[in-house]
mmCIF file with all atom_site columns, C-alpha atoms in Angstrom:
data_model
loop_
_atom_site.group_PDB
_atom_site.id
_atom_site.type_symbol
_atom_site.label_atom_id
_atom_site.label_alt_id
_atom_site.label_comp_id
_atom_site.label_asym_id
_atom_site.label_entity_id
_atom_site.label_seq_id
_atom_site.pdbx_PDB_ins_code
_atom_site.Cartn_x
_atom_site.Cartn_y
_atom_site.Cartn_z
_atom_site.occupancy
_atom_site.B_iso_or_equiv
_atom_site.pdbx_formal_charge
_atom_site.auth_seq_id
_atom_site.auth_comp_id
_atom_site.auth_asym_id
_atom_site.auth_atom_id
_atom_site.pdbx_PDB_model_num
ATOM 1   C CA . UNK A 1 1   ? -3.412  49.886 -1.489  1.00 52.00 ? 1   UNK A CA 1
ATOM 2   C CA . UNK A 1 2   ? -0.868  47.134 -1.898  1.00 63.00 ? 2   UNK A CA 1
ATOM 3   C CA . UNK A 1 3   ? -0.718  43.377 -1.441  1.00 93.00 ? 3   UNK A CA 1
ATOM 4   C CA . UNK A 1 4   ? -3.624  40.959 -1.546  1.00 96.00 ? 4   UNK A CA 1
ATOM 5   C CA . UNK A 1 5   ? -6.960  42.043 -0.093  1.00 97.00 ? 5   UNK A CA 1
ATOM 6   C CA . UNK A 1 6   ? -9.758  39.643 0.763   1.00 98.00 ? 6   UNK A CA 1
ATOM 7   C CA . UNK A 1 7   ? -13.318 40.556 1.638   1.00 97.00 ? 7   UNK A CA 1
ATOM 8   C CA . UNK A 1 8   ? -15.219 39.906 3.749   1.00 97.00 ? 8   UNK A CA 1
ATOM 9   C CA . UNK A 1 9   ? -12.926 38.959 6.652   1.00 96.00 ? 9   UNK A CA 1
ATOM 10  C CA . UNK A 1 10  ? -15.716 37.006 8.348   1.00 97.00 ? 10  UNK A CA 1
ATOM 11  C CA . UNK A 1 11  ? -18.846 35.417 6.887   1.00 96.00 ? 11  UNK A CA 1
ATOM 12  C CA . UNK A 1 12  ? -21.633 33.413 8.477   1.00 96.00 ? 12  UNK A CA 1
ATOM 13  C CA . UNK A 1 13  ? -24.059 31.827 6.070   1.00 94.00 ? 13  UNK A CA 1
ATOM 14  C CA . UNK A 1 14  ? -26.866 29.315 6.110   1.00 91.00 ? 14  UNK A CA 1
ATOM 15  C CA . UNK A 1 15  ? -26.743 26.184 4.024   1.00 90.00 ? 15  UNK A CA 1
ATOM 16  C CA . UNK A 1 16  ? -29.271 27.582 1.543   1.00 89.00 ? 16  UNK A CA 1
ATOM 17  C CA . UNK A 1 17  ? -27.564 30.953 1.068   1.00 89.00 ? 17  UNK A CA 1
ATOM 18  C CA . UNK A 1 18  ? -25.500 32.163 -1.872  1.00 94.00 ? 18  UNK A CA 1
ATOM 19  C CA . UNK A 1 19  ? -22.509 34.335 -1.159  1.00 96.00 ? 19  UNK A CA 1
ATOM 20  C CA . UNK A 1 20  ? -19.246 35.338 -2.819  1.00 97.00 ? 20  UNK A CA 1
ATOM 21  C CA . UNK A 1 21  ? -15.735 35.831 -1.543  1.00 98.00 ? 21  UNK A CA 1
ATOM 22  C CA . UNK A 1 22  ? -13.616 38.484 -3.203  1.00 98.00 ? 22  UNK A CA 1
ATOM 23  C CA . UNK A 1 23  ? -9.866  38.725 -3.664  1.00 98.00 ? 23  UNK A CA 1
ATOM 24  C CA . UNK A 1 24  ? -7.935  41.587 -5.215  1.00 97.00 ? 24  UNK A CA 1
ATOM 25  C CA . UNK A 1 25  ? -4.190  41.859 -5.771  1.00 96.00 ? 25  UNK A CA 1
ATOM 26  C CA . UNK A 1 26  ? -2.223  45.022 -6.511  1.00 93.00 ? 26  UNK A CA 1
ATOM 27  C CA . UNK A 1 27  ? 1.124   43.342 -7.144  1.00 91.00 ? 27  UNK A CA 1
ATOM 28  C CA . UNK A 1 28  ? 0.963   42.883 -10.899 1.00 89.00 ? 28  UNK A CA 1
ATOM 29  C CA . UNK A 1 29  ? 1.050   39.102 -10.482 1.00 90.00 ? 29  UNK A CA 1
ATOM 30  C CA . UNK A 1 30  ? -0.288  36.832 -13.206 1.00 89.00 ? 30  UNK A CA 1
ATOM 31  C CA . UNK A 1 31  ? -1.380  33.818 -11.153 1.00 90.00 ? 31  UNK A CA 1
ATOM 32  C CA . UNK A 1 32  ? -4.015  33.602 -8.420  1.00 93.00 ? 32  UNK A CA 1
ATOM 33  C CA . UNK A 1 33  ? -5.081  30.781 -6.125  1.00 93.00 ? 33  UNK A CA 1
ATOM 34  C CA . UNK A 1 34  ? -7.763  29.714 -3.671  1.00 95.00 ? 34  UNK A CA 1
ATOM 35  C CA . UNK A 1 35  ? -6.737  27.596 -0.684  1.00 95.00 ? 35  UNK A CA 1
ATOM 36  C CA . UNK A 1 36  ? -8.853  26.134 2.121   1.00 96.00 ? 36  UNK A CA 1
ATOM 37  C CA . UNK A 1 37  ? -7.399  25.960 5.633   1.00 96.00 ? 37  UNK A CA 1
ATOM 38  C CA . UNK A 1 38  ? -9.276  23.750 8.087   1.00 93.00 ? 38  UNK A CA 1
ATOM 39  C CA . UNK A 1 39  ? -8.335  22.930 11.647  1.00 86.00 ? 39  UNK A CA 1
ATOM 40  C CA . UNK A 1 40  ? -5.875  20.054 11.877  1.00 77.00 ? 40  UNK A CA 1
ATOM 41  C CA . UNK A 1 41  ? -5.473  19.796 8.102   1.00 86.00 ? 41  UNK A CA 1
ATOM 42  C CA . UNK A 1 42  ? -2.787  21.125 5.768   1.00 88.00 ? 42  UNK A CA 1
ATOM 43  C CA . UNK A 1 43  ? -3.632  23.976 3.431   1.00 92.00 ? 43  UNK A CA 1
ATOM 44  C CA . UNK A 1 44  ? -5.633  22.483 0.571   1.00 92.00 ? 44  UNK A CA 1
ATOM 45  C CA . UNK A 1 45  ? -5.270  23.878 -2.933  1.00 91.00 ? 45  UNK A CA 1
ATOM 46  C CA . UNK A 1 46  ? -8.687  24.469 -4.506  1.00 93.00 ? 46  UNK A CA 1
ATOM 47  C CA . UNK A 1 47  ? -8.216  26.413 -7.739  1.00 92.00 ? 47  UNK A CA 1
ATOM 48  C CA . UNK A 1 48  ? -5.374  27.895 -9.779  1.00 90.00 ? 48  UNK A CA 1
ATOM 49  C CA . UNK A 1 49  ? -5.639  30.622 -12.382 1.00 90.00 ? 49  UNK A CA 1
ATOM 50  C CA . UNK A 1 50  ? -2.669  31.422 -14.631 1.00 82.00 ? 50  UNK A CA 1
ATOM 51  C CA . UNK A 1 51  ? -3.141  34.475 -16.848 1.00 77.00 ? 51  UNK A CA 1
ATOM 52  C CA . UNK A 1 52  ? -6.894  34.437 -16.019 1.00 72.00 ? 52  UNK A CA 1
ATOM 53  C CA . UNK A 1 53  ? -7.289  30.860 -17.213 1.00 76.00 ? 53  UNK A CA 1
ATOM 54  C CA . UNK A 1 54  ? -8.204  28.135 -14.766 1.00 75.00 ? 54  UNK A CA 1
ATOM 55  C CA . UNK A 1 55  ? -5.456  25.569 -14.876 1.00 74.00 ? 55  UNK A CA 1
ATOM 56  C CA . UNK A 1 56  ? -6.300  23.500 -11.803 1.00 74.00 ? 56  UNK A CA 1
ATOM 57  C CA . UNK A 1 57  ? -9.451  22.345 -10.098 1.00 74.00 ? 57  UNK A CA 1
ATOM 58  C CA . UNK A 1 58  ? -8.387  20.118 -7.281  1.00 75.00 ? 58  UNK A CA 1
ATOM 59  C CA . UNK A 1 59  ? -11.521 17.940 -7.165  1.00 84.00 ? 59  UNK A CA 1
ATOM 60  C CA . UNK A 1 60  ? -13.482 20.697 -5.525  1.00 92.00 ? 60  UNK A CA 1
ATOM 61  C CA . UNK A 1 61  ? -17.269 20.172 -5.159  1.00 92.00 ? 61  UNK A CA 1
ATOM 62  C CA . UNK A 1 62  ? -19.410 22.163 -7.575  1.00 92.00 ? 62  UNK A CA 1
ATOM 63  C CA . UNK A 1 63  ? -20.946 24.155 -4.717  1.00 95.00 ? 63  UNK A CA 1
ATOM 64  C CA . UNK A 1 64  ? -17.706 26.173 -4.960  1.00 96.00 ? 64  UNK A CA 1
ATOM 65  C CA . UNK A 1 65  ? -17.480 28.135 -8.207  1.00 94.00 ? 65  UNK A CA 1
ATOM 66  C CA . UNK A 1 66  ? -14.450 30.344 -8.975  1.00 94.00 ? 66  UNK A CA 1
ATOM 67  C CA . UNK A 1 67  ? -14.380 33.332 -11.288 1.00 94.00 ? 67  UNK A CA 1
ATOM 68  C CA . UNK A 1 68  ? -11.383 35.305 -12.516 1.00 94.00 ? 68  UNK A CA 1
ATOM 69  C CA . UNK A 1 69  ? -12.526 38.269 -14.626 1.00 93.00 ? 69  UNK A CA 1
ATOM 70  C CA . UNK A 1 70  ? -8.996  39.704 -14.903 1.00 91.00 ? 70  UNK A CA 1
ATOM 71  C CA . UNK A 1 71  ? -5.542  39.072 -13.524 1.00 89.00 ? 71  UNK A CA 1
ATOM 72  C CA . UNK A 1 72  ? -6.165  41.306 -10.488 1.00 94.00 ? 72  UNK A CA 1
ATOM 73  C CA . UNK A 1 73  ? -9.472  39.900 -9.258  1.00 96.00 ? 73  UNK A CA 1
ATOM 74  C CA . UNK A 1 74  ? -10.591 36.486 -8.118  1.00 96.00 ? 74  UNK A CA 1
ATOM 75  C CA . UNK A 1 75  ? -13.945 35.431 -6.729  1.00 97.00 ? 75  UNK A CA 1
ATOM 76  C CA . UNK A 1 76  ? -15.234 32.306 -5.058  1.00 97.00 ? 76  UNK A CA 1
ATOM 77  C CA . UNK A 1 77  ? -18.980 31.886 -5.379  1.00 97.00 ? 77  UNK A CA 1
ATOM 78  C CA . UNK A 1 78  ? -20.601 29.752 -2.709  1.00 96.00 ? 78  UNK A CA 1
ATOM 79  C CA . UNK A 1 79  ? -23.988 28.045 -2.730  1.00 94.00 ? 79  UNK A CA 1
ATOM 80  C CA . UNK A 1 80  ? -25.696 25.311 -0.723  1.00 94.00 ? 80  UNK A CA 1
ATOM 81  C CA . UNK A 1 81  ? -22.647 24.781 1.458   1.00 94.00 ? 81  UNK A CA 1
ATOM 82  C CA . UNK A 1 82  ? -22.337 22.198 4.209   1.00 94.00 ? 82  UNK A CA 1
ATOM 83  C CA . UNK A 1 83  ? -21.184 22.771 7.807   1.00 94.00 ? 83  UNK A CA 1
ATOM 84  C CA . UNK A 1 84  ? -17.927 20.919 7.015   1.00 93.00 ? 84  UNK A CA 1
ATOM 85  C CA . UNK A 1 85  ? -17.125 23.700 4.540   1.00 95.00 ? 85  UNK A CA 1
ATOM 86  C CA . UNK A 1 86  ? -16.523 26.025 7.479   1.00 96.00 ? 86  UNK A CA 1
ATOM 87  C CA . UNK A 1 87  ? -12.874 27.046 7.272   1.00 96.00 ? 87  UNK A CA 1
ATOM 88  C CA . UNK A 1 88  ? -10.466 29.884 6.532   1.00 97.00 ? 88  UNK A CA 1
ATOM 89  C CA . UNK A 1 89  ? -10.396 30.538 2.802   1.00 98.00 ? 89  UNK A CA 1
ATOM 90  C CA . UNK A 1 90  ? -7.138  32.048 1.635   1.00 97.00 ? 90  UNK A CA 1
ATOM 91  C CA . UNK A 1 91  ? -6.431  33.768 -1.627  1.00 97.00 ? 91  UNK A CA 1
ATOM 92  C CA . UNK A 1 92  ? -2.868  34.097 -2.917  1.00 95.00 ? 92  UNK A CA 1
ATOM 93  C CA . UNK A 1 93  ? -1.092  35.493 -5.926  1.00 93.00 ? 93  UNK A CA 1
ATOM 94  C CA . UNK A 1 94  ? 2.301   34.954 -7.496  1.00 90.00 ? 94  UNK A CA 1
ATOM 95  C CA . UNK A 1 95  ? 4.337   35.779 -10.550 1.00 85.00 ? 95  UNK A CA 1
ATOM 96  C CA . UNK A 1 96  ? 4.833   32.903 -12.965 1.00 77.00 ? 96  UNK A CA 1
ATOM 97  C CA . UNK A 1 97  ? 7.679   33.350 -15.366 1.00 63.00 ? 97  UNK A CA 1
ATOM 98  C CA . UNK A 1 98  ? 7.763   29.618 -15.797 1.00 52.00 ? 98  UNK A CA 1
ATOM 99  C CA . UNK A 1 99  ? 9.998   27.494 -13.616 1.00 48.00 ? 99  UNK A CA 1
ATOM 100 C CA . UNK A 1 100 ? 10.723  28.404 -10.016 1.00 56.00 ? 100 UNK A CA 1
ATOM 101 C CA . UNK A 1 101 ? 7.945   29.912 -7.968  1.00 56.00 ? 101 UNK A CA 1
ATOM 102 C CA . UNK A 1 102 ? 8.845   33.149 -6.249  1.00 69.00 ? 102 UNK A CA 1
ATOM 103 C CA . UNK A 1 103 ? 6.537   32.585 -3.401  1.00 83.00 ? 103 UNK A CA 1
ATOM 104 C CA . UNK A 1 104 ? 2.952   33.376 -2.820  1.00 90.00 ? 104 UNK A CA 1
ATOM 105 C CA . UNK A 1 105 ? 1.574   36.554 -1.339  1.00 93.00 ? 105 UNK A CA 1
ATOM 106 C CA . UNK A 1 106 ? -1.445  35.618 0.710   1.00 95.00 ? 106 UNK A CA 1
ATOM 107 C CA . UNK A 1 107 ? -4.417  37.657 1.743   1.00 97.00 ? 107 UNK A CA 1
ATOM 108 C CA . UNK A 1 108 ? -5.630  37.636 5.337   1.00 96.00 ? 108 UNK A CA 1
ATOM 109 C CA . UNK A 1 109 ? -8.369  35.169 4.505   1.00 97.00 ? 109 UNK A CA 1
ATOM 110 C CA . UNK A 1 110 ? -12.113 34.947 4.944   1.00 97.00 ? 110 UNK A CA 1
ATOM 111 C CA . UNK A 1 111 ? -13.252 33.027 8.007   1.00 96.00 ? 111 UNK A CA 1
ATOM 112 C CA . UNK A 1 112 ? -16.382 31.200 6.807   1.00 97.00 ? 112 UNK A CA 1
ATOM 113 C CA . UNK A 1 113 ? -18.892 29.602 9.144   1.00 96.00 ? 113 UNK A CA 1
ATOM 114 C CA . UNK A 1 114 ? -21.747 27.577 7.666   1.00 95.00 ? 114 UNK A CA 1
ATOM 115 C CA . UNK A 1 115 ? -24.690 27.142 10.003  1.00 93.00 ? 115 UNK A CA 1
ATOM 116 C CA . UNK B 2 1   ? -1.348  10.763 1.892   1.00 48.00 ? 1   UNK B CA 1
ATOM 117 C CA . UNK B 2 2   ? 0.353   13.951 2.984   1.00 54.00 ? 2   UNK B CA 1
ATOM 118 C CA . UNK B 2 3   ? 3.178   14.831 0.641   1.00 83.00 ? 3   UNK B CA 1
ATOM 119 C CA . UNK B 2 4   ? 5.069   16.895 3.198   1.00 93.00 ? 4   UNK B CA 1
ATOM 120 C CA . UNK B 2 5   ? 5.320   15.841 6.830   1.00 95.00 ? 5   UNK B CA 1
ATOM 121 C CA . UNK B 2 6   ? 6.258   18.431 9.408   1.00 96.00 ? 6   UNK B CA 1
ATOM 122 C CA . UNK B 2 7   ? 7.506   17.712 12.890  1.00 96.00 ? 7   UNK B CA 1
ATOM 123 C CA . UNK B 2 8   ? 6.895   18.417 15.616  1.00 97.00 ? 8   UNK B CA 1
ATOM 124 C CA . UNK B 2 9   ? 3.279   19.485 15.205  1.00 95.00 ? 9   UNK B CA 1
ATOM 125 C CA . UNK B 2 10  ? 3.404   21.563 18.385  1.00 96.00 ? 10  UNK B CA 1
ATOM 126 C CA . UNK B 2 11  ? 6.300   23.119 20.252  1.00 97.00 ? 11  UNK B CA 1
ATOM 127 C CA . UNK B 2 12  ? 6.199   25.230 23.400  1.00 97.00 ? 12  UNK B CA 1
ATOM 128 C CA . UNK B 2 13  ? 9.489   26.671 24.635  1.00 97.00 ? 13  UNK B CA 1
ATOM 129 C CA . UNK B 2 14  ? 10.873  29.439 26.830  1.00 97.00 ? 14  UNK B CA 1
ATOM 130 C CA . UNK B 2 15  ? 12.326  32.619 25.455  1.00 98.00 ? 15  UNK B CA 1
ATOM 131 C CA . UNK B 2 16  ? 16.022  32.214 24.677  1.00 98.00 ? 16  UNK B CA 1
ATOM 132 C CA . UNK B 2 17  ? 15.891  28.527 23.793  1.00 98.00 ? 17  UNK B CA 1
ATOM 133 C CA . UNK B 2 18  ? 16.915  27.104 20.440  1.00 98.00 ? 18  UNK B CA 1
ATOM 134 C CA . UNK B 2 19  ? 14.687  24.879 18.328  1.00 98.00 ? 19  UNK B CA 1
ATOM 135 C CA . UNK B 2 20  ? 14.580  22.997 15.054  1.00 98.00 ? 20  UNK B CA 1
ATOM 136 C CA . UNK B 2 21  ? 11.543  22.022 13.016  1.00 98.00 ? 21  UNK B CA 1
ATOM 137 C CA . UNK B 2 22  ? 11.595  19.544 10.188  1.00 98.00 ? 22  UNK B CA 1
ATOM 138 C CA . UNK B 2 23  ? 9.871   19.099 6.853   1.00 97.00 ? 23  UNK B CA 1
ATOM 139 C CA . UNK B 2 24  ? 10.198  15.669 5.209   1.00 96.00 ? 24  UNK B CA 1
ATOM 140 C CA . UNK B 2 25  ? 8.969   14.062 2.033   1.00 94.00 ? 25  UNK B CA 1
ATOM 141 C CA . UNK B 2 26  ? 9.576   11.039 -0.165  1.00 91.00 ? 26  UNK B CA 1
ATOM 142 C CA . UNK B 2 27  ? 9.230   13.329 -3.181  1.00 90.00 ? 27  UNK B CA 1
ATOM 143 C CA . UNK B 2 28  ? 11.837  15.561 -4.775  1.00 89.00 ? 28  UNK B CA 1
ATOM 144 C CA . UNK B 2 29  ? 10.971  19.236 -5.066  1.00 87.00 ? 29  UNK B CA 1
ATOM 145 C CA . UNK B 2 30  ? 12.437  21.805 -7.432  1.00 83.00 ? 30  UNK B CA 1
ATOM 146 C CA . UNK B 2 31  ? 12.240  24.308 -4.588  1.00 86.00 ? 31  UNK B CA 1
ATOM 147 C CA . UNK B 2 32  ? 10.907  24.511 -1.084  1.00 91.00 ? 32  UNK B CA 1
ATOM 148 C CA . UNK B 2 33  ? 9.560   27.454 0.845   1.00 93.00 ? 33  UNK B CA 1
ATOM 149 C CA . UNK B 2 34  ? 8.922   28.298 4.482   1.00 96.00 ? 34  UNK B CA 1
ATOM 150 C CA . UNK B 2 35  ? 6.067   30.522 5.610   1.00 96.00 ? 35  UNK B CA 1
ATOM 151 C CA . UNK B 2 36  ? 4.980   31.844 8.994   1.00 97.00 ? 36  UNK B CA 1
ATOM 152 C CA . UNK B 2 37  ? 1.321   32.417 9.769   1.00 96.00 ? 37  UNK B CA 1
ATOM 153 C CA . UNK B 2 38  ? -0.004  34.406 12.704  1.00 94.00 ? 38  UNK B CA 1
ATOM 154 C CA . UNK B 2 39  ? -3.559  34.100 14.028  1.00 89.00 ? 39  UNK B CA 1
ATOM 155 C CA . UNK B 2 40  ? -6.118  35.822 11.825  1.00 87.00 ? 40  UNK B CA 1
ATOM 156 C CA . UNK B 2 41  ? -3.650  36.374 8.994   1.00 92.00 ? 41  UNK B CA 1
ATOM 157 C CA . UNK B 2 42  ? -2.440  34.611 5.885   1.00 95.00 ? 42  UNK B CA 1
ATOM 158 C CA . UNK B 2 43  ? 0.978   32.940 5.683   1.00 96.00 ? 43  UNK B CA 1
ATOM 159 C CA . UNK B 2 44  ? 3.958   35.176 4.982   1.00 95.00 ? 44  UNK B CA 1
ATOM 160 C CA . UNK B 2 45  ? 6.924   33.912 2.961   1.00 93.00 ? 45  UNK B CA 1
ATOM 161 C CA . UNK B 2 46  ? 10.171  33.631 4.939   1.00 95.00 ? 46  UNK B CA 1
ATOM 162 C CA . UNK B 2 47  ? 12.534  31.986 2.452   1.00 93.00 ? 47  UNK B CA 1
ATOM 163 C CA . UNK B 2 48  ? 12.852  29.929 -0.716  1.00 91.00 ? 48  UNK B CA 1
ATOM 164 C CA . UNK B 2 49  ? 15.551  27.265 -1.015  1.00 91.00 ? 49  UNK B CA 1
ATOM 165 C CA . UNK B 2 50  ? 16.422  25.867 -4.400  1.00 87.00 ? 50  UNK B CA 1
ATOM 166 C CA . UNK B 2 51  ? 19.736  24.008 -4.433  1.00 89.00 ? 51  UNK B CA 1
ATOM 167 C CA . UNK B 2 52  ? 20.319  20.708 -2.628  1.00 92.00 ? 52  UNK B CA 1
ATOM 168 C CA . UNK B 2 53  ? 22.428  21.340 0.468   1.00 95.00 ? 53  UNK B CA 1
ATOM 169 C CA . UNK B 2 54  ? 21.647  25.047 0.420   1.00 95.00 ? 54  UNK B CA 1
ATOM 170 C CA . UNK B 2 55  ? 21.715  26.945 3.712   1.00 97.00 ? 55  UNK B CA 1
ATOM 171 C CA . UNK B 2 56  ? 20.068  30.343 4.086   1.00 96.00 ? 56  UNK B CA 1
ATOM 172 C CA . UNK B 2 57  ? 20.128  32.596 7.131   1.00 96.00 ? 57  UNK B CA 1
ATOM 173 C CA . UNK B 2 58  ? 17.549  35.205 8.040   1.00 94.00 ? 58  UNK B CA 1
ATOM 174 C CA . UNK B 2 59  ? 18.697  36.871 11.278  1.00 96.00 ? 59  UNK B CA 1
ATOM 175 C CA . UNK B 2 60  ? 18.155  34.177 13.949  1.00 97.00 ? 60  UNK B CA 1
ATOM 176 C CA . UNK B 2 61  ? 16.540  31.746 11.499  1.00 97.00 ? 61  UNK B CA 1
ATOM 177 C CA . UNK B 2 62  ? 18.607  29.210 9.552   1.00 98.00 ? 62  UNK B CA 1
ATOM 178 C CA . UNK B 2 63  ? 17.030  27.198 6.748   1.00 97.00 ? 63  UNK B CA 1
ATOM 179 C CA . UNK B 2 64  ? 18.559  24.133 5.152   1.00 97.00 ? 64  UNK B CA 1
ATOM 180 C CA . UNK B 2 65  ? 17.520  22.181 2.059   1.00 95.00 ? 65  UNK B CA 1
ATOM 181 C CA . UNK B 2 66  ? 18.485  18.516 2.035   1.00 95.00 ? 66  UNK B CA 1
ATOM 182 C CA . UNK B 2 67  ? 21.058  17.294 -0.473  1.00 94.00 ? 67  UNK B CA 1
ATOM 183 C CA . UNK B 2 68  ? 18.434  15.192 -2.248  1.00 93.00 ? 68  UNK B CA 1
ATOM 184 C CA . UNK B 2 69  ? 15.900  18.069 -2.225  1.00 91.00 ? 69  UNK B CA 1
ATOM 185 C CA . UNK B 2 70  ? 13.362  15.960 -0.309  1.00 93.00 ? 70  UNK B CA 1
ATOM 186 C CA . UNK B 2 71  ? 13.581  17.561 3.114   1.00 95.00 ? 71  UNK B CA 1
ATOM 187 C CA . UNK B 2 72  ? 14.300  20.806 4.888   1.00 97.00 ? 72  UNK B CA 1
ATOM 188 C CA . UNK B 2 73  ? 14.835  22.158 8.367   1.00 98.00 ? 73  UNK B CA 1
ATOM 189 C CA . UNK B 2 74  ? 14.319  25.462 10.110  1.00 98.00 ? 74  UNK B CA 1
ATOM 190 C CA . UNK B 2 75  ? 16.484  26.299 13.115  1.00 98.00 ? 75  UNK B CA 1
ATOM 191 C CA . UNK B 2 76  ? 15.719  29.259 15.365  1.00 98.00 ? 76  UNK B CA 1
ATOM 192 C CA . UNK B 2 77  ? 18.398  30.527 17.720  1.00 98.00 ? 77  UNK B CA 1
ATOM 193 C CA . UNK B 2 78  ? 17.457  32.292 20.953  1.00 98.00 ? 78  UNK B CA 1
ATOM 194 C CA . UNK B 2 79  ? 13.730  32.225 20.278  1.00 97.00 ? 79  UNK B CA 1
ATOM 195 C CA . UNK B 2 80  ? 11.651  35.273 21.150  1.00 97.00 ? 80  UNK B CA 1
ATOM 196 C CA . UNK B 2 81  ? 7.911   35.631 21.843  1.00 97.00 ? 81  UNK B CA 1
ATOM 197 C CA . UNK B 2 82  ? 7.614   37.374 18.475  1.00 95.00 ? 82  UNK B CA 1
ATOM 198 C CA . UNK B 2 83  ? 8.577   34.078 16.808  1.00 97.00 ? 83  UNK B CA 1
ATOM 199 C CA . UNK B 2 84  ? 5.294   32.543 17.961  1.00 97.00 ? 84  UNK B CA 1
ATOM 200 C CA . UNK B 2 85  ? 3.184   31.324 15.057  1.00 97.00 ? 85  UNK B CA 1
ATOM 201 C CA . UNK B 2 86  ? 2.454   28.501 12.651  1.00 97.00 ? 86  UNK B CA 1
ATOM 202 C CA . UNK B 2 87  ? 5.448   27.553 10.496  1.00 98.00 ? 87  UNK B CA 1
ATOM 203 C CA . UNK B 2 88  ? 4.582   25.978 7.158   1.00 97.00 ? 88  UNK B CA 1
ATOM 204 C CA . UNK B 2 89  ? 6.827   24.371 4.582   1.00 96.00 ? 89  UNK B CA 1
ATOM 205 C CA . UNK B 2 90  ? 5.691   24.136 0.984   1.00 94.00 ? 90  UNK B CA 1
ATOM 206 C CA . UNK B 2 91  ? 7.090   22.337 -2.025  1.00 90.00 ? 91  UNK B CA 1
ATOM 207 C CA . UNK B 2 92  ? 6.686   23.346 -5.644  1.00 82.00 ? 92  UNK B CA 1
ATOM 208 C CA . UNK B 2 93  ? 4.745   20.903 -7.810  1.00 72.00 ? 93  UNK B CA 1
ATOM 209 C CA . UNK B 2 94  ? 3.098   21.023 -11.204 1.00 64.00 ? 94  UNK B CA 1
ATOM 210 C CA . UNK B 2 95  ? 4.444   21.590 -14.684 1.00 60.00 ? 95  UNK B CA 1
ATOM 211 C CA . UNK B 2 96  ? 4.642   25.341 -14.328 1.00 60.00 ? 96  UNK B CA 1
ATOM 212 C CA . UNK B 2 97  ? 6.271   25.008 -10.913 1.00 62.00 ? 97  UNK B CA 1
ATOM 213 C CA . UNK B 2 98  ? 3.876   27.516 -9.437  1.00 72.00 ? 98  UNK B CA 1
ATOM 214 C CA . UNK B 2 99  ? 1.640   25.190 -7.477  1.00 79.00 ? 99  UNK B CA 1
ATOM 215 C CA . UNK B 2 100 ? 2.594   24.679 -3.868  1.00 85.00 ? 100 UNK B CA 1
ATOM 216 C CA . UNK B 2 101 ? 1.736   21.732 -1.668  1.00 88.00 ? 101 UNK B CA 1
ATOM 217 C CA . UNK B 2 102 ? 1.900   22.525 2.020   1.00 93.00 ? 102 UNK B CA 1
ATOM 218 C CA . UNK B 2 103 ? 2.890   20.533 5.065   1.00 94.00 ? 103 UNK B CA 1
ATOM 219 C CA . UNK B 2 104 ? 0.630   20.359 8.085   1.00 94.00 ? 104 UNK B CA 1
ATOM 220 C CA . UNK B 2 105 ? 2.620   22.988 9.946   1.00 96.00 ? 105 UNK B CA 1
ATOM 221 C CA . UNK B 2 106 ? 4.446   23.346 13.262  1.00 97.00 ? 106 UNK B CA 1
ATOM 222 C CA . UNK B 2 107 ? 2.685   25.495 15.807  1.00 96.00 ? 107 UNK B CA 1
ATOM 223 C CA . UNK B 2 108 ? 5.335   27.266 17.898  1.00 97.00 ? 108 UNK B CA 1
ATOM 224 C CA . UNK B 2 109 ? 4.719   29.102 21.143  1.00 97.00 ? 109 UNK B CA 1
ATOM 225 C CA . UNK B 2 110 ? 7.561   31.009 22.762  1.00 97.00 ? 110 UNK B CA 1
ATOM 226 C CA . UNK B 2 111 ? 6.847   31.989 26.350  1.00 97.00 ? 111 UNK B CA 1
ATOM 227 C CA . UNK B 2 112 ? 8.455   35.082 27.870  1.00 95.00 ? 112 UNK B CA 1
#
């Protein structure tokens, strides 16, 4: 399998549930990202991991908790979410040699609905 | 404040027409990228432009980076229904240059 794979594709959860989103990349990239895509809003960067180390937390509420056990896997743990957290959550990876980005490879996203 | 402004937000045209979408900013970017996103999928990279004034062509798509590296345009010649999608520009920010900030997108519909 190649590219960036996200699971599940769709998720409906209650506000008291705990769930996790999974992202796996088979491209040998060393940086991984979580983005949130809401209707009528630009893609919002949530977290950045370079070489498994979190280098950016873009003021994301603590009900979102990322985990990067290795350079190929990225998780987003969710708990006590709010309805306004409903969105498409996109994972991406890239190669960082330092300097110019070579573009992200995105997964297909997880469509999250909080009820 | 949105760092990258895209216009128009929506565009509906007939097959065969030409169109241009714009991506503008008051900030200078080391590089700028264009992505296309189809419903139910993640964005797919189309091109990266790096040098001010650079023009890149990808079949019927022509991308231009402004001389001051603050703006870019995407021109599509003889649009086809397969060009339908959300077009996103993204500028590189951050010390490592690997963080992208995205514009709000231009949603294009090409009718047969």
